[in-house]
mmCIF file of C-alpha atoms in Angstrom:
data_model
loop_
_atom_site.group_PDB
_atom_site.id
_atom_site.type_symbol
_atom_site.label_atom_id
_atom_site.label_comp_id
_atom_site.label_asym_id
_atom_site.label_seq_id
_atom_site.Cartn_x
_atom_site.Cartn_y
_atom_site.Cartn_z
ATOM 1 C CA UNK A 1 -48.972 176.529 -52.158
ATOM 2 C CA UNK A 2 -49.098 173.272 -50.546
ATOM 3 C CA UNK A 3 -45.997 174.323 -48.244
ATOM 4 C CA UNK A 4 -47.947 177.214 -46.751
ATOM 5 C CA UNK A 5 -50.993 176.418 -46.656
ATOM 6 C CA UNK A 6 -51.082 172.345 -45.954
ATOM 7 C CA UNK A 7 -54.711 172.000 -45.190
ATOM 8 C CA UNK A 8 -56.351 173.537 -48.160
ATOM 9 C CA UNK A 9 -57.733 170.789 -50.520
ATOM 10 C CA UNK A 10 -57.041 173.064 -53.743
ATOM 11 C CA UNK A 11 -53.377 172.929 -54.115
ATOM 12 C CA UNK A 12 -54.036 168.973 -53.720
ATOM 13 C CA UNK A 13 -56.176 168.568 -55.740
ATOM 14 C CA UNK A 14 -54.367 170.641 -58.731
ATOM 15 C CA UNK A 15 -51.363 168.655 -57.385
ATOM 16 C CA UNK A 16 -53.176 165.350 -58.012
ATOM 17 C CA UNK A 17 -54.356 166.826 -61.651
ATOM 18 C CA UNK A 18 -50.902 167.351 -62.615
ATOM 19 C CA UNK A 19 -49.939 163.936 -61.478
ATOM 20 C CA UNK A 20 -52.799 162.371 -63.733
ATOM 21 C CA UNK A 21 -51.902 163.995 -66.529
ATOM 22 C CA UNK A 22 -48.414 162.419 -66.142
ATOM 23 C CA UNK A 23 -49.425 159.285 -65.676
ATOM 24 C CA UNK A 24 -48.384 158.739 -62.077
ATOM 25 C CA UNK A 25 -51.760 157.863 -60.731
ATOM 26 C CA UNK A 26 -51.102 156.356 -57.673
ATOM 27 C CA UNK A 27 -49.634 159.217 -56.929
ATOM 28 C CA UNK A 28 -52.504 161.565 -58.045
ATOM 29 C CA UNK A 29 -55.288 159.118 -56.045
ATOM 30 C CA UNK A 30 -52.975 160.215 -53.046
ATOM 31 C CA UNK A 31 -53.454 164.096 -53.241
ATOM 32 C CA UNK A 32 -56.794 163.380 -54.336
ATOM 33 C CA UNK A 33 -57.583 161.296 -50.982
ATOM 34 C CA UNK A 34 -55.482 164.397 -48.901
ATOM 35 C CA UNK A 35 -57.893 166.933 -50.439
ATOM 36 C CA UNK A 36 -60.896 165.162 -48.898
ATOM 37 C CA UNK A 37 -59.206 164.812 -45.659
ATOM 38 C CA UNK A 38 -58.957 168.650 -46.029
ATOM 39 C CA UNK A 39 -62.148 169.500 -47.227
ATOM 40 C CA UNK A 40 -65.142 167.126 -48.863
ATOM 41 C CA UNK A 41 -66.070 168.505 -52.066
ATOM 42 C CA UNK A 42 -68.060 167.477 -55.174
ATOM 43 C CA UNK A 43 -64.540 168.319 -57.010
ATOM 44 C CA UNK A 44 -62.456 165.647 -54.937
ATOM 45 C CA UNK A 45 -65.013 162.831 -54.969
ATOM 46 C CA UNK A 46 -65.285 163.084 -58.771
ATOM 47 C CA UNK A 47 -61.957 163.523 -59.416
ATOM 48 C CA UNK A 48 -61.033 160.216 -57.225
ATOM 49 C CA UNK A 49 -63.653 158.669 -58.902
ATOM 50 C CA UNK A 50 -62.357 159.491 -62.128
ATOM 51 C CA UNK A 51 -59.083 158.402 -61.256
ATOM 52 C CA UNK A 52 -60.330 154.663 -59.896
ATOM 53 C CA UNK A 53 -61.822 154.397 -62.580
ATOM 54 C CA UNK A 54 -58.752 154.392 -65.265
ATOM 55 C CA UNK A 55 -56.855 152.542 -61.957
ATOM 56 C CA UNK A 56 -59.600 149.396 -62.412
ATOM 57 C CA UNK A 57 -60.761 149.788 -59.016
ATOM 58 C CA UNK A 58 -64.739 150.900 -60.016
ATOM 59 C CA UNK A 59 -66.344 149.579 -56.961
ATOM 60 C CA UNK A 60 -64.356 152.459 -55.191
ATOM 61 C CA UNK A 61 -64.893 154.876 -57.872
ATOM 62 C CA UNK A 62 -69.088 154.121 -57.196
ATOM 63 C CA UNK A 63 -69.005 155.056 -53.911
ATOM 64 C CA UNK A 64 -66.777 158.504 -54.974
ATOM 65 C CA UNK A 65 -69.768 159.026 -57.771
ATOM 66 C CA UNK A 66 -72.375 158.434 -55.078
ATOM 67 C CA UNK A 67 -70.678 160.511 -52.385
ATOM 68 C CA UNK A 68 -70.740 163.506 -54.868
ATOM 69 C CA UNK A 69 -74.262 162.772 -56.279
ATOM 70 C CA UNK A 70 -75.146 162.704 -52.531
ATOM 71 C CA UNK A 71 -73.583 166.378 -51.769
ATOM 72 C CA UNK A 72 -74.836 167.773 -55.285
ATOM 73 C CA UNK A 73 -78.295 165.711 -56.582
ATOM 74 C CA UNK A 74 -78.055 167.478 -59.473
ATOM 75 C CA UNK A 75 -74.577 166.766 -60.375
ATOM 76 C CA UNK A 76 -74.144 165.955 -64.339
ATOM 77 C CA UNK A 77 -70.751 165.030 -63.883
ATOM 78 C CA UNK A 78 -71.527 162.296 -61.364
ATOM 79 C CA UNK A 79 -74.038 160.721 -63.405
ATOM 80 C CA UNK A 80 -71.577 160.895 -66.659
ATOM 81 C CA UNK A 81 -69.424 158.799 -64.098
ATOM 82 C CA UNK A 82 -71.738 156.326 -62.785
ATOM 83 C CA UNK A 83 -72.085 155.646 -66.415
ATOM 84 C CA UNK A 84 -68.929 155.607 -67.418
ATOM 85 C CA UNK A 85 -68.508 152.654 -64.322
ATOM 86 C CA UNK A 86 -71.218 150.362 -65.632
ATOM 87 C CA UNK A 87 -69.686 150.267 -69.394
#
């Protein structure tokens, strides 16, 4: 999917799930950061978030949470992450 269709954030951001969930992070923080270059979403932000987070970075994974509070006040997830950054 990514072959044909290069600029759709989807296929990166599956790509970069699959990557997390083998432990190649780096690598998943990549696809996660192409997918935003494609499209911002909610999805992307909290993903990369998510992924900073477990990384150690969580001054970068606040400003993902805020980013994706900002485009969705409402967001539960984002909150659940700003939490999960100041434990």
């Amino acid at each position: 999917a990514i072959y044909l269709s290069p600029y759709q954030d989807e296929p990166h951001l599956l790509l970069g799930r699959l990557y997390e969930r083998a432990g190649r992070l780096p690598d998943a923080m990549d696809e996660y950061k192409v997918a935003l270059w494609c499209r911002e979403s909610v999805d992307a932000h909290l993903a990369l978030g998510n992924a900073l987070v477990v990384f150690g970075d969580k001054p970068g994974a606040r400003v993902e949470a805020q980013r994706a509070l900002a485009m969705q006040p409402g967001s539960a997830e984002a909150r659940t992450l700003l939490e999960k950054i100041d434990r």
